[in-house]
Short mmCIF file of C-alpha atoms in Angstrom, two decimals:
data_model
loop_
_atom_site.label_atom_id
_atom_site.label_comp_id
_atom_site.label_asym_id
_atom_site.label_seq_id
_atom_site.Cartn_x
_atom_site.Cartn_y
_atom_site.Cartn_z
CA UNK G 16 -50.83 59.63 44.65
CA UNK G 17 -50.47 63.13 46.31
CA UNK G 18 -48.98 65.80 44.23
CA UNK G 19 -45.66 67.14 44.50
CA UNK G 20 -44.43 70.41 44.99
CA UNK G 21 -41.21 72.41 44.54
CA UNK G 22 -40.28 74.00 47.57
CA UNK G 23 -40.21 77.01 48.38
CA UNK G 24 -37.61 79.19 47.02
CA UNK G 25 -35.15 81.20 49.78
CA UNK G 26 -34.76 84.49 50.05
CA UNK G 27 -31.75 84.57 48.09
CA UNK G 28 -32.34 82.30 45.52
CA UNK G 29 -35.49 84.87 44.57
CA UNK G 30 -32.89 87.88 44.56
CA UNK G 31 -30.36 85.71 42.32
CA UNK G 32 -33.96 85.26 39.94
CA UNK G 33 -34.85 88.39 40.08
CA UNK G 34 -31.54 89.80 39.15
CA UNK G 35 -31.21 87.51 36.51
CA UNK G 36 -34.53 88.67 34.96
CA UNK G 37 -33.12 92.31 35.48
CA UNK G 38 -30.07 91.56 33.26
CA UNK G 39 -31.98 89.49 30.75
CA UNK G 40 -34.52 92.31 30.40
CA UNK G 41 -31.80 95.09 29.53
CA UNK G 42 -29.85 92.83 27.35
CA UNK G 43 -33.22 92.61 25.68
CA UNK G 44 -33.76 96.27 25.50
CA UNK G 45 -30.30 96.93 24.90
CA UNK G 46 -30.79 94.19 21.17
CA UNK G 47 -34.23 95.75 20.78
CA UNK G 48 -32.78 99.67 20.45
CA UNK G 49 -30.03 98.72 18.20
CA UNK G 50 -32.42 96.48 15.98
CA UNK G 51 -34.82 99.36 15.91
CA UNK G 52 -31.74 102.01 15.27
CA UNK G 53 -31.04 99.89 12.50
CA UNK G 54 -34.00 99.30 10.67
CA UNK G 55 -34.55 103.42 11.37
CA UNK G 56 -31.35 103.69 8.98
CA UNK G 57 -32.55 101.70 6.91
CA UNK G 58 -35.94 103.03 6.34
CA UNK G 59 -34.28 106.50 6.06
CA UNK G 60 -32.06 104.73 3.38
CA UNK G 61 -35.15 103.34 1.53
CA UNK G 62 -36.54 107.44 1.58
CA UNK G 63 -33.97 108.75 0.05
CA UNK G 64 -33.67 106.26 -2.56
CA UNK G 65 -37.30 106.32 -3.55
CA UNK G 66 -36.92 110.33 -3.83
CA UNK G 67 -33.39 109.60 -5.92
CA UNK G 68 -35.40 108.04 -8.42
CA UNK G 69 -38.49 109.78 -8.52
CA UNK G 70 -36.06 113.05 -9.24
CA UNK G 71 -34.01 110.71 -11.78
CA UNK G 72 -37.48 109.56 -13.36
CA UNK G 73 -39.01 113.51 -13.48
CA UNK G 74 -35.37 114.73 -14.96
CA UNK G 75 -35.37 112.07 -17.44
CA UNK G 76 -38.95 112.10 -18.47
CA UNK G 77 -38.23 115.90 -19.05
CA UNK G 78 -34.82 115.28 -21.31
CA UNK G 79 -36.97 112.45 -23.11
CA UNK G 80 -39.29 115.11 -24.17
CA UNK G 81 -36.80 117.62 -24.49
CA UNK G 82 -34.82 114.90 -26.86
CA UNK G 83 -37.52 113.96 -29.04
CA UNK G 84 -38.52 117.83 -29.18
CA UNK G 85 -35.01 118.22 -30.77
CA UNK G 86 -35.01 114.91 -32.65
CA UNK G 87 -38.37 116.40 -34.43
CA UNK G 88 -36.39 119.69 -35.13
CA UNK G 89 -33.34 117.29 -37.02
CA UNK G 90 -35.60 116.78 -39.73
CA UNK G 91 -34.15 118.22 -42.86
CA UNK G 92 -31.68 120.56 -40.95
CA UNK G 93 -27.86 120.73 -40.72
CA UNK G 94 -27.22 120.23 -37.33
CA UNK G 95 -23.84 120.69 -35.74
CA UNK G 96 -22.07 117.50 -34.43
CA UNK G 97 -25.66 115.52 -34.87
CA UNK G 98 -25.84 115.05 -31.13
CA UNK G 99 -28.34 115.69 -28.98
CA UNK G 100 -28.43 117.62 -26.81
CA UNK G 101 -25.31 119.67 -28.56
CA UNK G 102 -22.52 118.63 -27.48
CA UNK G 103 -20.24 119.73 -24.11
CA UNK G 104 -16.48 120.47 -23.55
CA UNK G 105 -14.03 119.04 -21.66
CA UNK G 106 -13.23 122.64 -18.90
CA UNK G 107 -9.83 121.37 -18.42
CA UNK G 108 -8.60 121.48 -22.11
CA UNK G 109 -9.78 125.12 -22.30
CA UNK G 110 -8.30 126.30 -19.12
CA UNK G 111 -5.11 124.18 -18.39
CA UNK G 112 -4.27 121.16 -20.79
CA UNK G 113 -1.45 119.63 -20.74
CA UNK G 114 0.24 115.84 -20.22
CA UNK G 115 -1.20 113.29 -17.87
CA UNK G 116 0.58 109.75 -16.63
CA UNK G 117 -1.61 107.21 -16.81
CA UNK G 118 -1.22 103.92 -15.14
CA UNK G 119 -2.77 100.48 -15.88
CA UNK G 120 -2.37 97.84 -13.19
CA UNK G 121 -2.95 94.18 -14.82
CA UNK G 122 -3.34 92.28 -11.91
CA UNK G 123 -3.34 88.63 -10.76
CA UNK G 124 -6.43 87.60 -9.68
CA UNK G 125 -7.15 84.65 -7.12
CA UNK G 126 -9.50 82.80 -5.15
CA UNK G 127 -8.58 84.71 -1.82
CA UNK G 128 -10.23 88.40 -1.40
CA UNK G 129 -7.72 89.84 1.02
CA UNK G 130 -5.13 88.72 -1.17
CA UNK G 131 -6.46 90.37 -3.87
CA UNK G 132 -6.77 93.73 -1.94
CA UNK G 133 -3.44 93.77 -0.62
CA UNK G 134 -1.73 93.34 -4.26
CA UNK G 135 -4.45 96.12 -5.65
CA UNK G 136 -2.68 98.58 -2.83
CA UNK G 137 0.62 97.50 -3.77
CA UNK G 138 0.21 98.21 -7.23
CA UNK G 139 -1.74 101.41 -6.79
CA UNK G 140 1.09 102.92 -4.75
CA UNK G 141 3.76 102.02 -6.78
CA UNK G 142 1.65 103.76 -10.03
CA UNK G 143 1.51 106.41 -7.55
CA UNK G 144 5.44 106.60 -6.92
CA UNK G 145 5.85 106.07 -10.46
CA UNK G 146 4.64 109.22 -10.84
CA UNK G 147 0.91 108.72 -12.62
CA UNK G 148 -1.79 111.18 -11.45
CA UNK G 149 -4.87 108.57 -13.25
CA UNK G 150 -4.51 104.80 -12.12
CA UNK G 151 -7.15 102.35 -13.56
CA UNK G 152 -7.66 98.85 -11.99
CA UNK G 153 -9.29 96.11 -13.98
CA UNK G 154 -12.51 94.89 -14.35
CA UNK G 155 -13.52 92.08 -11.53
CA UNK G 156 -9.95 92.70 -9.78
CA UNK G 157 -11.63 91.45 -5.96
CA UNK G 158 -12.88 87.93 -7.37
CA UNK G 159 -12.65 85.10 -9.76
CA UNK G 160 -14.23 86.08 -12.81
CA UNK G 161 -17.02 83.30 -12.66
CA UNK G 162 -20.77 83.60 -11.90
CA UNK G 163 -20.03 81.29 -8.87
CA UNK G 164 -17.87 84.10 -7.52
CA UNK G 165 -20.08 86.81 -7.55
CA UNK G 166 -22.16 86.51 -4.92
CA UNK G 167 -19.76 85.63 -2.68
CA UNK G 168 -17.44 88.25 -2.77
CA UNK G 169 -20.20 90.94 -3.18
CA UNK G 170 -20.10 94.17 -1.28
CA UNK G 171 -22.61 96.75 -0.52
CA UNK G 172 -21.51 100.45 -2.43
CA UNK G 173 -23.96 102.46 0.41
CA UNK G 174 -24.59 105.66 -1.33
CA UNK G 175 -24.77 107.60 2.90
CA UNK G 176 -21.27 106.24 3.37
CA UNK G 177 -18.66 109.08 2.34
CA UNK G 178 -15.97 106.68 1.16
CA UNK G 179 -12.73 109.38 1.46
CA UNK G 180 -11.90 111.63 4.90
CA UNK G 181 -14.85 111.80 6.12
CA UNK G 182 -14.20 107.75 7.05
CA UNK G 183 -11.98 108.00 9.78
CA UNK G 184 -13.35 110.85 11.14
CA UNK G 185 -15.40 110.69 14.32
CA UNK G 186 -18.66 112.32 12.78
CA UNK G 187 -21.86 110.24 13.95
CA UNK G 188 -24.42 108.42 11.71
CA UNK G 189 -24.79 106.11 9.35
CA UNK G 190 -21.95 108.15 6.88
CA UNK G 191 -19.23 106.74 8.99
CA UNK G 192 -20.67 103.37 9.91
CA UNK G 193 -17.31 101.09 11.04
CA UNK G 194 -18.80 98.09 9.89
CA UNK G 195 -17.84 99.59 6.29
CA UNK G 196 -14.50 98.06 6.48
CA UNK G 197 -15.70 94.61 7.57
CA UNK G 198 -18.81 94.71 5.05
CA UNK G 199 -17.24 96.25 2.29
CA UNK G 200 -13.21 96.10 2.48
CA UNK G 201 -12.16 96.55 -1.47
CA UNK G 202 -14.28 99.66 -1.80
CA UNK G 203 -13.18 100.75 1.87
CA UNK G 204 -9.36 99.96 0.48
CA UNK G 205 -9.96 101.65 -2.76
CA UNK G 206 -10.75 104.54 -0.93
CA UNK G 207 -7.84 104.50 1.74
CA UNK G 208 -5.22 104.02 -1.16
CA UNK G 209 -6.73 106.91 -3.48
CA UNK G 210 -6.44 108.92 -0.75
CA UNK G 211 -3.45 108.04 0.28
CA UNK G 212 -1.47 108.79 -2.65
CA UNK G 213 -3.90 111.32 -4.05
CA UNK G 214 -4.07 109.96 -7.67
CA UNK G 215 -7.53 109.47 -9.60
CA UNK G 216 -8.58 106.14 -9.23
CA UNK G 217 -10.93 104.07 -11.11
CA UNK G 218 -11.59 100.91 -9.43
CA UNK G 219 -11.47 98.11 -12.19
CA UNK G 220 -14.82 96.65 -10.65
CA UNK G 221 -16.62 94.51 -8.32
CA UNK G 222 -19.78 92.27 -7.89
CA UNK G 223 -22.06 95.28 -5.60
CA UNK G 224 -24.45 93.73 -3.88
CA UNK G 225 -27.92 96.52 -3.84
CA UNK G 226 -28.29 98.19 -1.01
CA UNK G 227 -31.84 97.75 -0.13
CA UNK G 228 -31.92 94.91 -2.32
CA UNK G 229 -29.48 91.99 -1.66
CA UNK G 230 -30.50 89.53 -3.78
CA UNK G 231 -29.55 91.92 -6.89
CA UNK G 232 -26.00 92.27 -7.78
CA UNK G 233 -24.27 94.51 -10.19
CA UNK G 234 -20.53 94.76 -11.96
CA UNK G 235 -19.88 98.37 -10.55
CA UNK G 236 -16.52 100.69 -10.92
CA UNK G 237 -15.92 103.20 -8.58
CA UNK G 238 -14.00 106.38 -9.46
CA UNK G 239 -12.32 108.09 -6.30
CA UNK G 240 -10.36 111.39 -6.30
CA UNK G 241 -8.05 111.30 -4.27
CA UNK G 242 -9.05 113.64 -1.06
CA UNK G 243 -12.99 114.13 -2.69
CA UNK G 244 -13.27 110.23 -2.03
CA UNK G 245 -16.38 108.77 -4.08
CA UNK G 246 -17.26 110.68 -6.96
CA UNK G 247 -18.69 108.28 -9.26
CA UNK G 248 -20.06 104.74 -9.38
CA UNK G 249 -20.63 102.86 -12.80
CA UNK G 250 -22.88 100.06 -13.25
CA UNK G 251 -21.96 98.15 -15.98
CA UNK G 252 -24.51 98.63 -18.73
CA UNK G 253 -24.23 96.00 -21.57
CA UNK G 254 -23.85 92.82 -19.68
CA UNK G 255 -21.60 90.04 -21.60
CA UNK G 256 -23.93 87.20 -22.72
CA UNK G 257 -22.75 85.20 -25.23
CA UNK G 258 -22.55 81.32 -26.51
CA UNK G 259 -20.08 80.52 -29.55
CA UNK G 260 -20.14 76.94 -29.54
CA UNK G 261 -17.12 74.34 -28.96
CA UNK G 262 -15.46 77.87 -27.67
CA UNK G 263 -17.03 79.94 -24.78
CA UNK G 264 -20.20 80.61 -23.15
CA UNK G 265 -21.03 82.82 -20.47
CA UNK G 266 -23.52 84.76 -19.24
CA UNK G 267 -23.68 87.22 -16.68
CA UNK G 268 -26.84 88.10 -16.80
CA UNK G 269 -27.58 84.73 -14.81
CA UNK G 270 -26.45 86.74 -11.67
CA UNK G 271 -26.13 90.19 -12.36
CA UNK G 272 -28.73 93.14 -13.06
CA UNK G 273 -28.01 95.76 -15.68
CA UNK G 274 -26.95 99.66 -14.59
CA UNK G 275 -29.77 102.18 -15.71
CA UNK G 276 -27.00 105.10 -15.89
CA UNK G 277 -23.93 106.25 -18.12
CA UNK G 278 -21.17 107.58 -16.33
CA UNK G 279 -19.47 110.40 -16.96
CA UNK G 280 -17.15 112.17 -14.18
CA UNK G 281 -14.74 115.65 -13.43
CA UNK G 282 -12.02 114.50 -12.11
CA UNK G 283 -8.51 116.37 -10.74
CA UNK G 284 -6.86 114.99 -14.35
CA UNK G 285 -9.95 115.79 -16.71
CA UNK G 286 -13.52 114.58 -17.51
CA UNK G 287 -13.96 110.99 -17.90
CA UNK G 288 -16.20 108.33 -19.39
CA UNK G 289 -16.32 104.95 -17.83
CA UNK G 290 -18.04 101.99 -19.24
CA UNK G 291 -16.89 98.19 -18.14
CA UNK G 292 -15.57 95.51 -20.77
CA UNK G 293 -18.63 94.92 -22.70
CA UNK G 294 -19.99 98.10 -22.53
CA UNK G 295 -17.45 98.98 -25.04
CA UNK G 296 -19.06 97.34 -27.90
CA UNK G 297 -21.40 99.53 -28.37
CA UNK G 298 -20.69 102.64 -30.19
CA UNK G 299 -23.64 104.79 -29.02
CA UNK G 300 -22.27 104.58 -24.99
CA UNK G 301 -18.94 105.90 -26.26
CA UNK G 302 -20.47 108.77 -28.31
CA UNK G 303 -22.43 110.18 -25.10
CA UNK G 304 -19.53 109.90 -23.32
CA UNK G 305 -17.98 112.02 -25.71
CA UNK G 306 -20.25 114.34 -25.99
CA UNK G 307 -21.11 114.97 -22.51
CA UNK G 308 -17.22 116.51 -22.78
CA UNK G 309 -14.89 113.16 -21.54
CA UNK G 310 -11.41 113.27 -22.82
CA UNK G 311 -11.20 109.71 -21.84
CA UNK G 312 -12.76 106.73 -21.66
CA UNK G 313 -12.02 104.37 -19.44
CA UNK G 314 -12.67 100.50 -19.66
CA UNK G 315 -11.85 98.04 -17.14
CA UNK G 316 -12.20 94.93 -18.68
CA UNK G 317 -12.07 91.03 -18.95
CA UNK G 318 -12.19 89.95 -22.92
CA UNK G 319 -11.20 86.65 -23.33
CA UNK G 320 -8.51 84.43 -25.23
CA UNK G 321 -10.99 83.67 -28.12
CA UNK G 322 -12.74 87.33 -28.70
CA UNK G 323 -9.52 88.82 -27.43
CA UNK G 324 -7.13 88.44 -30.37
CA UNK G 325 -9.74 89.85 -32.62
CA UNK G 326 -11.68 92.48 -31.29
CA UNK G 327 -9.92 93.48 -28.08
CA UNK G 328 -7.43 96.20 -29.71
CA UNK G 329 -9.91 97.20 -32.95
CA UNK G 330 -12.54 97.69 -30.66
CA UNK G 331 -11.04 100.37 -28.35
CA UNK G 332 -8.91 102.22 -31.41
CA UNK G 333 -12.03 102.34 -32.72
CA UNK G 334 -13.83 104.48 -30.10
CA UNK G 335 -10.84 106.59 -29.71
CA UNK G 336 -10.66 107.65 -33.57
CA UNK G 337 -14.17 107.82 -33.37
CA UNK G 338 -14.29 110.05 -30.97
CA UNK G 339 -11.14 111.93 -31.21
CA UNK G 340 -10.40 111.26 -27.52
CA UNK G 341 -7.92 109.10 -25.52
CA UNK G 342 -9.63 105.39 -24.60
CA UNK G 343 -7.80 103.33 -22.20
CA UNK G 344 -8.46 99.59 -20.86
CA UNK G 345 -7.47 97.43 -18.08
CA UNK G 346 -7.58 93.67 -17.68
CA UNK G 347 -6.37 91.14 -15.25
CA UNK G 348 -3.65 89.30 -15.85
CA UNK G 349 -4.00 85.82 -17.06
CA UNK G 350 -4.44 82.72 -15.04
CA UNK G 351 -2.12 80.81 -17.10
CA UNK G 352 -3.61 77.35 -15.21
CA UNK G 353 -7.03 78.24 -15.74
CA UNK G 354 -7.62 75.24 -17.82
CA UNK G 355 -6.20 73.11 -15.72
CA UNK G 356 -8.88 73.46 -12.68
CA UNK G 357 -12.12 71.74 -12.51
CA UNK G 358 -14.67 73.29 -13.69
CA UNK G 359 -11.69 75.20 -15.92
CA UNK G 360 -11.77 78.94 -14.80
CA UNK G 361 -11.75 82.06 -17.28
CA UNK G 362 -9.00 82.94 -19.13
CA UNK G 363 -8.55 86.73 -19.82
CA UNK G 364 -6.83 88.27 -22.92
CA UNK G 365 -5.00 90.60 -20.90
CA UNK G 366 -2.82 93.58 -23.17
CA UNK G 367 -4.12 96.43 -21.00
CA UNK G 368 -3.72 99.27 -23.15
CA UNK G 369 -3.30 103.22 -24.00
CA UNK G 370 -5.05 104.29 -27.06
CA UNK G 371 -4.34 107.72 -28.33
CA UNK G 372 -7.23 109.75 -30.17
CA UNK G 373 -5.66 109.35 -33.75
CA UNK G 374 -6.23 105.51 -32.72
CA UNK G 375 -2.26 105.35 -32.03
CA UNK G 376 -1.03 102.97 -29.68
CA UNK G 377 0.85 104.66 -26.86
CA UNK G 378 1.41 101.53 -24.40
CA UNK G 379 0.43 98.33 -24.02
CA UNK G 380 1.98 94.47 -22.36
CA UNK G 381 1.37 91.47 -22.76
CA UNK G 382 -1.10 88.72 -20.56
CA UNK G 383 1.16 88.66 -17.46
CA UNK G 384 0.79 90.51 -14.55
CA UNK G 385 2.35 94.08 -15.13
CA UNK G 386 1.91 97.89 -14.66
CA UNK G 387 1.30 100.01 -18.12
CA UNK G 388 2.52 103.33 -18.04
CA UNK G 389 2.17 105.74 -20.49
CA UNK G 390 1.79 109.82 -20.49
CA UNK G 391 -1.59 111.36 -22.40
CA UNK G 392 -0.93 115.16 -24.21
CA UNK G 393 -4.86 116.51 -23.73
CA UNK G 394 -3.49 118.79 -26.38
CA UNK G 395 -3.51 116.20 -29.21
CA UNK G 396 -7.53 116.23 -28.60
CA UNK G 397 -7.86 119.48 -30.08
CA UNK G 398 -4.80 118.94 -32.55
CA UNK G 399 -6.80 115.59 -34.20
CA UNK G 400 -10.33 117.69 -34.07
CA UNK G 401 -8.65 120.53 -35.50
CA UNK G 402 -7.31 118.61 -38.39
CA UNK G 403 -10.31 116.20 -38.85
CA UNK G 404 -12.94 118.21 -37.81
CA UNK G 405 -15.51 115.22 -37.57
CA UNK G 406 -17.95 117.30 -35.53
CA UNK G 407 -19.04 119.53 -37.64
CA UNK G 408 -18.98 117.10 -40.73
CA UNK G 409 -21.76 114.89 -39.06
CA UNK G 410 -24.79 114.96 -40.98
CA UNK G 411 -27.48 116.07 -38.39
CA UNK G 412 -29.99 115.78 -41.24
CA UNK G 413 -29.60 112.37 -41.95
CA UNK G 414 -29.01 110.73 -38.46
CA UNK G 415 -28.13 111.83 -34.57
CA UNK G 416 -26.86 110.36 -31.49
CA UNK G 417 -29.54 111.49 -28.62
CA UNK G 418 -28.50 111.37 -24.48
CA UNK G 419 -31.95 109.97 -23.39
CA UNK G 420 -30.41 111.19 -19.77
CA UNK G 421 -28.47 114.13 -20.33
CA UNK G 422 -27.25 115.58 -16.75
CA UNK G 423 -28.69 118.93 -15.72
#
């Protein structure tokens, strides 16, 4: 059989191809720069990362050998405050102190993200109206409180995006990428409301998912101020693994990765301390907090109906009388059908709470949703030091809190 052919193509049917060709080449250029724009951001991402931590690594191998220099030293000497390095002050009680409203929103969390960040604005600005310069969020405020959730309602923190003004401005580069809002809308509504109504905001928290790094997640609290936008970020430190049996187990180290940092911030209303629910079992975070010069500490948390009664209230009077500092905690609200679903969801203790630095209760609710308001005097600080002066009662001879990471 003879072969057959395909005729041959008209002239215009060879312009129509070529044109075709034309427009399929430039789409493919056009893909091609923004692909290679893209992975140029995030190479120059990666770069300044690797040089974050290989300052963070030289700065903290120096103040490990600067720490153990000192812990040497401690041996058989009276040493003020037993804290090492010595200890730091608070710059607003010496230059202006004075009484700061504090408000705690105890939200209702659900299943649907948008949702949630809609009733976080609502409640921030009507702290705000209410007339409270610090508002604190609770822990997990964006998402079910499940290791299910986490992943899913993730959001990338970047460290190049200036979460505040700089936002909506119409600066180029990766600071002001748009796609902030889509990728990350709780952080890019945290940062909208906070400046907004110019309080001090910490964020409660939410699942981060790494920036160069997505398959590693972290419980992070951001701390905006107002106009300055981002100021700090706190990875939660202590994650909460535990298994009581015919009670609760949970552990959230089955999705999340530990922070490396303490956090300790200047704010418009004083220097703070943040740590995250769990983190505020441990004594020794509180203490560097403290001495590092917070006036507060500030916990967003999530303890739950069986540690809850117990420990929830003893264990944050006992930072603040340790510490002789104000200690404040925010939980959701609870899901009062959480049994009820399948697989039964987390029940939260609730009883946000104020904690005054003589350990007295200055506010506190109950486990439904609910704003806690209460007014901090920064002048009791000194007051309760003055009278107990714990500091210089420490026995530096005999044992010492060290800051393996003291900042510069």
């Amino acid at each position: 059989a003879r072969p057959s052919f395909p005729a041959p193509m008209s002239g215009g049917g060879a312009q129509t191809l070529a044109a075709t060709a034309l427009a399929a080449s430039l789409t493919f250029f056009a893909v091609s720069h923004r692909r290679v724009a893209s992975v140029s951001r995030r190479l120059d991402r990666v770069a300044a990362r690797v040089e974050r931590e290989r300052q963070r690594t030289r700065r903290s191998s120096m103040a490990l050998a600067s720490s153990s220099a000192d812990v040497d030293a401690l041996a058989g000497k009276r040493v003020t405050g037993a804290r090492v390095p010595s200890p730091r002050r608070d710059p607003r009680l010496a230059t202006h102190p004075g009484k700061v409203k504090v408000a705690l929103c105890q939200l209702s969390v659900g299943d649907d993200k948008s949702k949630n960040i809609d009733a976080m604005v609502a409640a921030v600005r009507a702290a705000a109206r209410d007339g409270a310069a610090l508002v604190v969020l609770p822990e997990m405020w964006n998402c079910p409180y499940a290791n299910a959730s986490f992943p899913t309602y993730a959001e990338v923190i970047d460290p190049t995006t200036r979460w505040g003004p700089a936002v909506c401005t119409d600066e180029p580069g990766p600071a002001n990428d748009a796609s902030s809002e889509i990728d990350s809308p709780s952080v890019a509504a945290l940062a909208a409301v906070a400046r907004e109504t110019g309080v001090v905001l910490v964020g409660g928290s939410i699942p981060e998912r790494d920036v160069d790094d997505t398959t590693i997640l972290y419980n992070a609290c951001c701390v905006f101020d107002g106009d300055r936008g981002l100021i700090a970020k706190h990875r939660k430190t202590h994650l909460f693994d535990l298994d009581i049996p015919g009670e609760i187990s949970f552990r959230e180290s089955d999705t999340l990765a530990a922070g490396a940092e303490l956090t300790v911030a200047d704010t418009a209303i004083g220097r703070i301390g943040v740590g995250i629910c769990f983190d505020m079992r441990f004594p020794e975070l509180a203490a560097v907090c403290a001495s590092r010069g917070a006036s507060m500490l500030v916990y967003p948390g999530a303890f739950n109906t069986v540690t809850g009664p117990l420990h929830w209230e003893l264990l944050q009077r006992a930072r603040a009388v340790d510490n002789q500092l104000f200690v404040l905690t925010c939980s959701p609200a609870r899901d009062v059908d959480a049994k009820k679903k399948s697989p039964p969801a987390y029940e939260a203790w609730g009883h946000s709470t104020v904690v005054g630095p003589f350990a007295e209760i200055l506010a506190t609710t109950d486990e439904h949703e609910s704003i806690v308001v209460a007014e901090c005097d920064l002048e009791t600080i000194a007051t309760r030091r003055r009278n107990m002066p714990l500091e210089t009662q420490r026995r530096g001879d005999l044992y010492a809190v060290v800051d393996r990471k003291p900042p510069p």
